[in-house]
Amino acid sequence: MKKMGLKKSMLSLSIAGALVFSASPLALPTALAVGEGPGYGGNETINTSILTTYDEMADYLKKQDAKQANMELEVIGQSVKGRDLYLVKYMTNPDNPTILFLTQQHGNEQLTTEGALEFIKHMGSGKMKGVTDGVNVLIVPMLNADGAMGDVNFSLEDYVAKGDRNLTRYNANEVDLNRDHVNKIQPETQALHYNVMQKYDIDYMIDLHHQGTQSERDGELVSGSILYPTTPNVDEDVLLKSKQLGAVVFDAVDSTGWGHLGKYNGGNAETISRNGIAVEYGISTLLFEMRGMSDHEYEPYVLGQKSNGYLIKQTITTLDAAVRAISDGSIENADISFWDTLATQTTRPSSEE
Ligand SMILES: [Zn+2]
């Protein structure tokens, strides 16, 4: 019964999503959605004009803030180029467990932000009534705002997407923000650490990214992949709760019919948020890598927009499931044994020689 309710609410969200993506109403996902996507090698163009711009996002957040009594909008700092970086807060009770959702540390990984923006609208709807009584929710969307807008101090000539802008992994200084979590040199990383990580008592974090298009598990292309902290320095209880967070997400996404998740093959470096934040703050973290990037210099990483609908929905499903499981406490009973059998994704061999 719970599943039915979720599906129904997702459908109405997809229709509402057409407002954000006015140039291209979202297609409803189908069971075959994962295989339909890559597109770039075929006839599909990659058009970034349908993606929400930074300014559109800022307007949208301010409008939601005005509409939603429970929501607070805060500026946590500025990007290299001076763009305000936002934190969306739903803090019902400081004693409640708190989860942080972080999107777009890599500017060319935008659909997670699109999903987070839809989720913010979802948070203000009657569907979350009662849920926020048991959990505090923090959302930092589009941390790498300059990269997302292609407003950077390096050349974009090799980026493959067409449209209003290119989107880059790096920030304006050509630094990978997700390798800056120990030294914290970039203004975006500082804003996140000083005004979010060190200011709130956060229990869980999902760090949302996009990976390439050709990863598979058990012979099928994946819609994404997940991983817990893999540094040996992580506290045992933090690791357990990270795996439980992964179990909640896996159960919600992999059971949809269109979601198919693999285990991400990630490193141990603590410069990466999944590892560094788990160690420094004792926060249970989950990396979620959605399939396919919005732009890149390397073609097989980029995914055509035909897949946008289900990837945005995958983000909303993930955030919704995590918030509900923390709120009702069911996350503490999540069965983590699936991690023992979940295969690490592999790259589909190229058909070209
Ligand atoms: Zn990334």
Short mmCIF file of C-alpha atoms and ligand atoms in Angstrom, two decimals:
data_model
loop_
_atom_site.label_atom_id
_atom_site.label_comp_id
_atom_site.label_asym_id
_atom_site.label_seq_id
_atom_site.Cartn_x
_atom_site.Cartn_y
_atom_site.Cartn_z
CA MET A 1 0.00 0.00 0.00
CA LYS A 2 2.85 2.32 0.80
CA LYS A 3 4.33 1.70 -2.63
CA MET A 4 1.06 2.59 -4.37
CA GLY A 5 0.88 5.89 -2.56
CA LEU A 6 4.41 6.72 -3.54
CA LYS A 7 3.84 5.90 -7.20
CA LYS A 8 0.79 8.07 -7.29
CA SER A 9 2.58 11.00 -5.77
CA MET A 10 5.48 10.55 -8.18
CA LEU A 11 3.12 10.77 -11.12
CA SER A 12 1.75 14.10 -10.02
CA LEU A 13 5.30 15.29 -9.36
CA SER A 14 6.28 14.41 -12.90
CA ILE A 15 3.44 16.52 -14.21
CA ALA A 16 4.43 19.35 -11.91
CA GLY A 17 7.97 18.87 -13.16
CA ALA A 18 6.86 20.05 -16.57
CA LEU A 19 6.71 23.54 -15.09
CA VAL A 20 10.40 23.49 -14.35
CA PHE A 21 11.24 21.88 -17.68
CA SER A 22 8.85 23.94 -19.73
CA ALA A 23 10.89 23.39 -22.88
CA SER A 24 10.61 19.65 -22.58
CA PRO A 25 7.89 18.09 -20.45
CA LEU A 26 9.12 15.04 -18.62
CA ALA A 27 8.41 11.71 -20.20
CA LEU A 28 7.15 9.09 -17.81
CA PRO A 29 9.72 6.39 -17.25
CA THR A 30 9.14 2.92 -18.61
CA ALA A 31 10.56 -0.43 -17.62
CA LEU A 32 13.02 -0.13 -20.49
CA ALA A 33 14.22 3.32 -19.59
CA VAL A 34 17.72 2.32 -18.54
CA GLY A 35 18.57 0.85 -21.92
CA GLU A 36 17.14 3.72 -23.90
CA GLY A 37 19.39 6.40 -22.68
CA PRO A 38 22.88 6.76 -24.00
CA GLY A 39 21.86 8.55 -27.12
CA TYR A 40 24.94 10.57 -27.71
CA GLY A 41 26.48 8.01 -30.01
CA GLY A 42 23.16 7.80 -31.86
CA ASN A 43 21.10 10.61 -33.22
CA GLU A 44 20.20 12.37 -30.04
CA THR A 45 21.65 15.78 -29.32
CA ILE A 46 22.59 16.88 -25.83
CA ASN A 47 20.80 20.15 -25.27
CA THR A 48 21.60 21.88 -22.03
CA SER A 49 18.98 24.59 -22.59
CA ILE A 50 16.33 22.44 -20.91
CA LEU A 51 18.28 22.36 -17.63
CA THR A 52 17.48 24.78 -14.82
CA THR A 53 19.96 27.66 -14.70
CA TYR A 54 21.48 28.91 -11.48
CA ASP A 55 19.30 32.06 -11.60
CA GLU A 56 16.17 29.99 -12.21
CA MET A 57 17.09 27.81 -9.26
CA ALA A 58 17.60 30.83 -6.99
CA ASP A 59 14.19 32.28 -8.02
CA TYR A 60 12.56 28.91 -7.50
CA LEU A 61 14.04 28.49 -4.01
CA LYS A 62 12.90 31.97 -2.99
CA LYS A 63 9.38 31.25 -4.24
CA GLN A 64 9.24 27.94 -2.37
CA ASP A 65 10.55 29.68 0.73
CA ALA A 66 7.74 32.22 0.51
CA LYS A 67 5.15 29.46 0.05
CA GLN A 68 6.33 26.91 2.60
CA ALA A 69 5.94 27.76 6.28
CA ASN A 70 8.32 25.01 7.44
CA MET A 71 11.07 25.84 4.99
CA GLU A 72 13.98 28.17 5.64
CA LEU A 73 16.36 29.38 2.98
CA GLU A 74 19.86 30.42 3.93
CA VAL A 75 22.90 31.62 2.01
CA ILE A 76 25.96 29.69 3.21
CA GLY A 77 28.60 31.44 1.14
CA GLN A 78 29.56 32.41 -2.39
CA SER A 79 31.15 30.60 -5.30
CA VAL A 80 34.44 31.75 -6.85
CA LYS A 81 32.43 33.95 -9.23
CA GLY A 82 30.27 35.36 -6.43
CA ARG A 83 27.10 33.29 -6.79
CA ASP A 84 25.23 32.79 -3.53
CA LEU A 85 25.24 29.16 -2.39
CA TYR A 86 22.01 28.00 -0.79
CA LEU A 87 20.97 25.76 2.05
CA VAL A 88 17.32 24.69 2.29
CA LYS A 89 16.30 23.74 5.83
CA TYR A 90 13.39 21.88 7.36
CA MET A 91 14.28 21.90 11.06
CA THR A 92 11.25 20.79 13.03
CA ASN A 93 12.99 19.79 16.23
CA PRO A 94 16.71 20.00 16.98
CA ASP A 95 16.49 16.65 18.80
CA ASN A 96 15.35 14.84 15.66
CA PRO A 97 17.86 13.00 13.49
CA THR A 98 19.07 15.15 10.60
CA ILE A 99 19.87 14.24 7.02
CA LEU A 100 21.73 16.36 4.48
CA PHE A 101 21.32 16.00 0.72
CA LEU A 102 24.15 17.48 -1.32
CA THR A 103 23.98 17.91 -5.09
CA GLN A 104 26.23 18.97 -7.93
CA GLN A 105 29.65 19.21 -6.34
CA HIS A 106 30.47 18.43 -9.95
CA GLY A 107 28.80 21.06 -12.11
CA ASN A 108 28.16 18.72 -15.03
CA GLU A 109 26.01 16.37 -12.91
CA GLN A 110 22.79 18.35 -12.88
CA LEU A 111 19.81 15.98 -12.79
CA THR A 112 20.35 15.37 -9.09
CA THR A 113 19.71 19.08 -8.57
CA GLU A 114 16.60 18.93 -10.75
CA GLY A 115 15.40 16.06 -8.56
CA ALA A 116 16.23 17.92 -5.35
CA LEU A 117 14.26 20.96 -6.53
CA GLU A 118 11.24 18.76 -7.22
CA PHE A 119 11.72 17.16 -3.83
CA ILE A 120 11.65 20.59 -2.18
CA LYS A 121 8.23 21.16 -3.73
CA HIS A 122 7.26 17.67 -2.55
CA MET A 123 8.32 18.61 1.00
CA GLY A 124 5.84 21.47 0.93
CA SER A 125 2.97 19.31 -0.25
CA GLY A 126 0.50 17.44 1.94
CA LYS A 127 2.26 14.18 1.08
CA MET A 128 4.94 14.80 3.66
CA LYS A 129 2.49 15.72 6.40
CA GLY A 130 3.69 14.21 9.65
CA VAL A 131 6.94 12.92 8.14
CA THR A 132 8.88 16.06 8.99
CA ASP A 133 7.82 15.72 12.63
CA GLY A 134 10.45 13.00 13.00
CA VAL A 135 13.37 14.23 10.90
CA ASN A 136 15.25 17.39 10.03
CA VAL A 137 16.12 17.79 6.37
CA LEU A 138 18.93 19.92 4.95
CA ILE A 139 19.47 20.33 1.22
CA VAL A 140 22.42 22.00 -0.49
CA PRO A 141 21.59 22.09 -4.19
CA MET A 142 24.14 22.93 -6.91
CA LEU A 143 27.20 23.44 -4.70
CA ASN A 144 29.33 24.00 -7.81
CA ALA A 145 27.18 26.80 -9.23
CA ASP A 146 29.91 28.24 -11.47
CA GLY A 147 30.71 24.88 -13.03
CA ALA A 148 27.00 24.26 -13.55
CA MET A 149 26.80 27.49 -15.53
CA GLY A 150 30.08 26.96 -17.39
CA ASP A 151 31.27 30.25 -15.90
CA VAL A 152 34.86 29.11 -15.40
CA ASN A 153 38.44 30.25 -15.94
CA PHE A 154 39.41 27.53 -18.41
CA SER A 155 38.55 26.43 -21.90
CA LEU A 156 35.28 24.61 -22.66
CA GLU A 157 35.98 23.90 -26.32
CA ASP A 158 36.13 20.12 -25.90
CA TYR A 159 32.82 19.84 -24.03
CA VAL A 160 30.27 17.95 -26.11
CA ALA A 161 26.88 19.43 -25.14
CA LYS A 162 25.02 22.00 -27.22
CA GLY A 163 22.63 24.64 -25.95
CA ASP A 164 22.85 27.73 -23.80
CA ARG A 165 25.83 26.58 -21.82
CA ASN A 166 28.40 23.92 -21.09
CA LEU A 167 28.64 22.34 -17.64
CA THR A 168 31.95 21.40 -16.04
CA ARG A 169 33.04 18.99 -13.36
CA TYR A 170 35.45 21.53 -11.88
CA ASN A 171 34.73 24.83 -10.18
CA ALA A 172 35.81 28.12 -11.75
CA ASN A 173 39.39 27.58 -10.51
CA GLU A 174 39.48 24.18 -12.25
CA VAL A 175 39.46 22.38 -8.91
CA ASP A 176 37.51 19.19 -8.21
CA LEU A 177 35.47 20.13 -5.13
CA ASN A 178 35.07 16.48 -4.21
CA ARG A 179 38.83 16.23 -3.65
CA ASP A 180 38.93 19.29 -1.37
CA HIS A 181 37.24 17.94 1.76
CA VAL A 182 40.44 17.69 3.82
CA ASN A 183 42.17 20.97 2.92
CA LYS A 184 38.97 22.96 2.23
CA ILE A 185 40.64 25.57 0.06
CA GLN A 186 37.85 26.45 -2.35
CA PRO A 187 35.09 28.87 -1.27
CA GLU A 188 32.38 26.32 -2.14
CA THR A 189 33.96 23.65 0.08
CA GLN A 190 34.46 26.18 2.87
CA ALA A 191 30.81 27.25 2.70
CA LEU A 192 29.70 23.63 3.01
CA HIS A 193 32.03 22.78 5.89
CA TYR A 194 31.91 25.98 7.93
CA ASN A 195 28.24 26.82 7.51
CA VAL A 196 26.63 23.39 7.21
CA MET A 197 28.79 20.48 8.41
CA GLN A 198 30.16 22.33 11.45
CA LYS A 199 26.97 24.20 12.27
CA TYR A 200 24.40 21.41 12.40
CA ASP A 201 24.27 18.09 14.18
CA ILE A 202 23.97 15.94 11.07
CA ASP A 203 23.46 12.16 11.26
CA TYR A 204 23.18 11.17 7.62
CA MET A 205 24.27 12.55 4.27
CA ILE A 206 23.58 11.48 0.71
CA ASP A 207 26.07 12.93 -1.75
CA LEU A 208 24.46 12.90 -5.19
CA HIS A 209 26.51 12.55 -8.37
CA HIS A 210 26.37 11.24 -11.91
CA GLN A 211 28.63 8.60 -13.45
CA GLY A 212 29.16 7.44 -17.05
CA THR A 213 26.54 5.72 -19.19
CA GLN A 214 28.06 2.29 -19.80
CA SER A 215 28.16 0.70 -16.34
CA GLU A 216 26.33 -2.56 -15.85
CA ARG A 217 25.45 -5.04 -13.15
CA ASP A 218 24.50 -8.64 -13.91
CA GLY A 219 24.60 -7.85 -17.62
CA GLU A 220 22.16 -4.93 -17.51
CA LEU A 221 23.03 -1.24 -17.72
CA VAL A 222 22.51 0.38 -14.33
CA SER A 223 20.43 3.44 -13.52
CA GLY A 224 23.01 4.29 -10.88
CA SER A 225 25.34 3.00 -8.22
CA ILE A 226 25.80 3.43 -4.48
CA LEU A 227 28.58 3.14 -1.93
CA TYR A 228 29.22 3.70 1.78
CA PRO A 229 32.45 5.15 3.24
CA THR A 230 35.40 2.91 2.44
CA THR A 231 38.18 4.56 4.42
CA PRO A 232 39.56 2.26 7.14
CA ASN A 233 39.31 5.18 9.59
CA VAL A 234 35.52 5.28 9.67
CA ASP A 235 33.84 4.44 12.96
CA GLU A 236 32.04 1.08 12.96
CA ASP A 237 28.67 2.51 13.95
CA VAL A 238 28.94 5.26 11.33
CA LEU A 239 29.66 2.59 8.74
CA LEU A 240 26.73 0.45 9.86
CA LYS A 241 24.34 3.38 9.60
CA SER A 242 25.78 4.26 6.18
CA LYS A 243 25.04 0.75 5.00
CA GLN A 244 21.52 1.01 6.43
CA LEU A 245 20.99 4.25 4.53
CA GLY A 246 22.15 2.40 1.42
CA ALA A 247 19.69 -0.42 2.13
CA VAL A 248 16.78 2.02 2.34
CA VAL A 249 17.77 3.63 -0.96
CA PHE A 250 18.43 0.33 -2.69
CA ASP A 251 15.08 -1.11 -1.63
CA ALA A 252 13.22 1.98 -2.80
CA VAL A 253 14.94 2.35 -6.17
CA ASP A 254 15.70 -1.20 -7.24
CA SER A 255 12.11 -2.31 -6.65
CA THR A 256 10.60 0.28 -8.99
CA GLY A 257 11.01 -1.73 -12.18
CA TRP A 258 13.03 1.02 -13.83
CA GLY A 259 15.78 1.29 -11.22
CA HIS A 260 18.76 -1.06 -11.36
CA LEU A 261 21.66 -0.26 -9.05
CA GLY A 262 25.20 -1.52 -8.84
CA LYS A 263 27.85 -1.06 -6.19
CA TYR A 264 30.20 1.81 -7.01
CA ASN A 265 33.88 1.01 -7.20
CA GLY A 266 35.24 3.85 -5.06
CA GLY A 267 38.57 4.70 -3.45
CA ASN A 268 39.60 5.28 0.15
CA ALA A 269 40.78 8.90 -0.03
CA GLU A 270 39.39 11.18 2.65
CA THR A 271 39.54 14.15 0.31
CA ILE A 272 36.29 12.66 -1.06
CA SER A 273 33.20 13.69 0.90
CA ARG A 274 31.83 10.14 1.31
CA ASN A 275 34.97 9.25 3.26
CA GLY A 276 36.20 12.55 4.70
CA ILE A 277 32.89 13.74 6.10
CA ALA A 278 32.20 10.33 7.65
CA VAL A 279 35.54 10.47 9.49
CA GLU A 280 35.67 14.16 10.41
CA TYR A 281 32.09 14.54 11.67
CA GLY A 282 30.95 10.98 12.34
CA ILE A 283 28.20 11.39 9.72
CA SER A 284 26.89 8.29 7.99
CA THR A 285 27.30 8.90 4.28
CA LEU A 286 26.07 7.39 1.06
CA LEU A 287 27.35 8.17 -2.40
CA PHE A 288 24.67 7.93 -5.09
CA GLU A 289 25.93 8.05 -8.66
CA MET A 290 23.11 8.53 -11.16
CA ARG A 291 23.62 7.33 -14.69
CA GLY A 292 25.05 9.72 -17.28
CA MET A 293 26.32 13.29 -17.08
CA SER A 294 24.82 16.45 -18.52
CA ASP A 295 28.05 17.40 -20.27
CA HIS A 296 31.66 16.26 -20.46
CA GLU A 297 34.69 16.19 -22.73
CA TYR A 298 34.40 12.39 -22.95
CA GLU A 299 31.40 11.31 -24.99
CA PRO A 300 30.55 7.98 -23.31
CA TYR A 301 29.96 9.83 -20.04
CA VAL A 302 27.19 12.02 -21.44
CA LEU A 303 23.56 10.94 -21.49
CA GLY A 304 20.82 12.19 -23.79
CA GLN A 305 17.85 13.95 -22.28
CA LYS A 306 15.44 11.12 -23.10
CA SER A 307 16.47 9.64 -19.76
CA ASN A 308 15.99 12.80 -17.73
CA GLY A 309 12.53 11.86 -16.49
CA TYR A 310 13.47 8.64 -14.77
CA LEU A 311 16.77 9.95 -13.44
CA ILE A 312 15.02 12.89 -11.81
CA LYS A 313 12.44 10.49 -10.47
CA GLN A 314 15.23 8.27 -9.15
CA THR A 315 16.53 11.24 -7.17
CA ILE A 316 13.11 12.03 -5.73
CA THR A 317 12.50 8.38 -4.85
CA THR A 318 15.85 8.28 -3.06
CA LEU A 319 15.31 11.43 -1.03
CA ASP A 320 11.73 10.53 -0.17
CA ALA A 321 12.64 7.02 0.99
CA ALA A 322 15.54 8.22 3.13
CA VAL A 323 13.49 10.92 4.83
CA ARG A 324 10.60 8.56 5.58
CA ALA A 325 12.83 5.77 6.92
CA ILE A 326 14.66 8.14 9.25
CA SER A 327 11.43 9.76 10.39
CA ASP A 328 9.69 6.51 11.34
CA GLY A 329 12.88 4.89 12.63
CA SER A 330 12.67 1.96 10.21
CA ILE A 331 16.17 2.77 8.93
CA GLU A 332 17.54 1.29 12.16
CA ASN A 333 16.14 -2.11 11.19
CA ALA A 334 17.23 -1.95 7.55
CA ASP A 335 18.75 -5.23 6.37
CA ILE A 336 22.29 -4.55 5.19
CA SER A 337 23.01 -8.09 4.02
CA PHE A 338 22.30 -7.11 0.39
CA TRP A 339 25.67 -5.34 0.38
CA ASP A 340 27.36 -8.76 0.60
CA THR A 341 25.84 -9.87 -2.67
CA LEU A 342 25.43 -6.60 -4.57
CA ALA A 343 27.88 -6.83 -7.46
CA THR A 344 30.29 -4.00 -8.13
CA GLN A 345 29.33 -2.50 -11.45
CA THR A 346 31.54 -3.10 -14.44
CA THR A 347 31.94 -1.16 -17.68
CA ARG A 348 30.13 -2.65 -20.65
CA PRO A 349 32.72 -3.53 -23.26
CA SER A 350 32.58 -1.19 -26.22
CA SER A 351 31.05 -2.64 -29.37
CA GLU A 352 33.50 -0.66 -31.45
CA GLU A 353 36.98 -1.97 -32.00
ZN ZN B 1 30.43 13.68 -9.34
#
